[in-house]
Amino acid sequence: MMVARSIFIDGINWGRVVALFHLAYRLIYRALTSNHLENIRMVISWVLQVIRELLYPWLVQQGGWVGVIQSFSRWRTAAIVASVVVVVTFVYYRMKR
């Protein structure tokens, strides 16, 4: 949790939001590959808490998640959406195994 919060210590920008999600991905991936599935819920809980406490006001100010889509080109948006789908699919697949 401290690492997630420290990402935003100097302010919030889209790069740092992406860094938060990358950190969550790496931690979840490590939990999956080391068979520590109980840590997945903890990581998700931390990320949601950071979003609620730190990012939500900033996200609203930036136009919400729609602002993300509008600020990136169509190809970047497609790549981001595809990446999220792949990560979610991988996590779901691993949890069902």
Coordinates of C-alpha atoms in Angstrom, one line a residue:
M1 CA 0.0 0.0 0.0
M2 CA 2.8 2.4 0.9
V3 CA 4.5 1.8 -2.5
A4 CA 1.2 2.4 -4.3
R5 CA 0.7 5.7 -2.4
S6 CA 4.3 6.8 -3.0
I7 CA 3.7 6.7 -6.7
F8 CA 1.6 9.8 -6.3
I9 CA 3.6 11.6 -3.6
D10 CA 4.7 14.3 -6.1
G11 CA 1.3 14.6 -7.8
I12 CA -1.0 12.7 -10.1
N13 CA -0.7 12.3 -13.9
W14 CA -1.8 9.7 -16.3
G15 CA 1.7 8.1 -16.4
R16 CA 1.5 7.5 -12.7
V17 CA -2.0 6.1 -12.9
V18 CA -0.7 3.6 -15.5
A19 CA 2.3 2.9 -13.1
L20 CA -0.2 2.0 -10.4
F21 CA -2.0 -0.5 -12.7
H22 CA 1.4 -1.9 -13.8
L23 CA 2.4 -2.4 -10.1
A24 CA -0.9 -4.1 -9.5
Y25 CA -0.4 -6.4 -12.5
R26 CA 3.2 -7.3 -11.4
L27 CA 2.1 -8.1 -7.9
I28 CA -0.9 -10.2 -9.1
Y29 CA 1.3 -12.0 -11.6
R30 CA 3.8 -12.8 -8.9
A31 CA 1.0 -14.1 -6.6
L32 CA -0.3 -16.3 -9.4
T33 CA 3.0 -17.7 -10.4
S34 CA 4.1 -18.4 -6.8
N35 CA 0.7 -19.9 -5.9
H36 CA -0.1 -17.2 -3.3
L37 CA -3.6 -16.6 -4.6
E38 CA -4.7 -15.1 -1.3
N39 CA -2.6 -12.0 -2.0
I40 CA -4.6 -11.2 -5.2
R41 CA -7.6 -9.9 -3.2
M42 CA -5.3 -7.9 -1.0
V43 CA -3.6 -6.2 -4.0
I44 CA -7.0 -5.5 -5.6
S45 CA -8.2 -4.0 -2.3
W46 CA -5.2 -1.7 -2.1
V47 CA -5.6 -0.5 -5.6
L48 CA -9.3 0.2 -5.1
Q49 CA -8.5 2.1 -1.9
V50 CA -5.9 4.2 -3.6
I51 CA -8.3 5.0 -6.4
R52 CA -11.1 5.9 -4.0
E53 CA -8.9 8.0 -1.7
L54 CA -6.3 9.6 -4.0
L55 CA -7.3 9.3 -7.6
Y56 CA -11.1 9.7 -7.7
P57 CA -11.2 13.5 -7.3
W58 CA -8.4 13.9 -9.9
L59 CA -10.1 11.5 -12.3
V60 CA -13.3 13.5 -12.1
Q61 CA -11.4 16.7 -12.8
Q62 CA -9.8 15.1 -15.8
G63 CA -13.1 14.1 -17.3
G64 CA -13.3 10.7 -15.8
W65 CA -12.2 7.5 -17.6
V66 CA -13.7 9.1 -20.8
G67 CA -10.9 11.7 -20.4
V68 CA -8.4 8.8 -20.8
I69 CA -9.9 7.7 -24.0
Q70 CA -10.1 11.3 -25.4
S71 CA -6.5 12.0 -24.4
F72 CA -5.0 9.1 -26.3
S73 CA -5.2 8.3 -30.0
R74 CA -7.5 5.5 -31.2
W75 CA -4.6 3.0 -31.5
R76 CA -3.3 3.7 -28.0
T77 CA -6.8 3.2 -26.7
A78 CA -7.2 0.0 -28.5
A79 CA -3.8 -1.2 -27.2
I80 CA -4.8 -0.3 -23.6
V81 CA -8.2 -2.0 -23.9
A82 CA -6.6 -5.1 -25.4
S83 CA -4.0 -5.2 -22.6
V84 CA -6.7 -4.9 -19.9
V85 CA -8.7 -7.7 -21.5
V86 CA -5.6 -9.9 -21.7
V87 CA -4.7 -9.3 -18.0
V88 CA -8.3 -9.8 -16.8
T89 CA -8.6 -13.0 -18.9
F90 CA -5.2 -14.3 -17.6
V91 CA -6.2 -13.6 -14.0
Y92 CA -9.6 -15.2 -14.5
Y93 CA -8.1 -18.3 -16.1
R94 CA -5.5 -18.7 -13.4
M95 CA -8.0 -18.4 -10.6
K96 CA -10.3 -21.0 -12.2
R97 CA -7.4 -23.5 -12.5

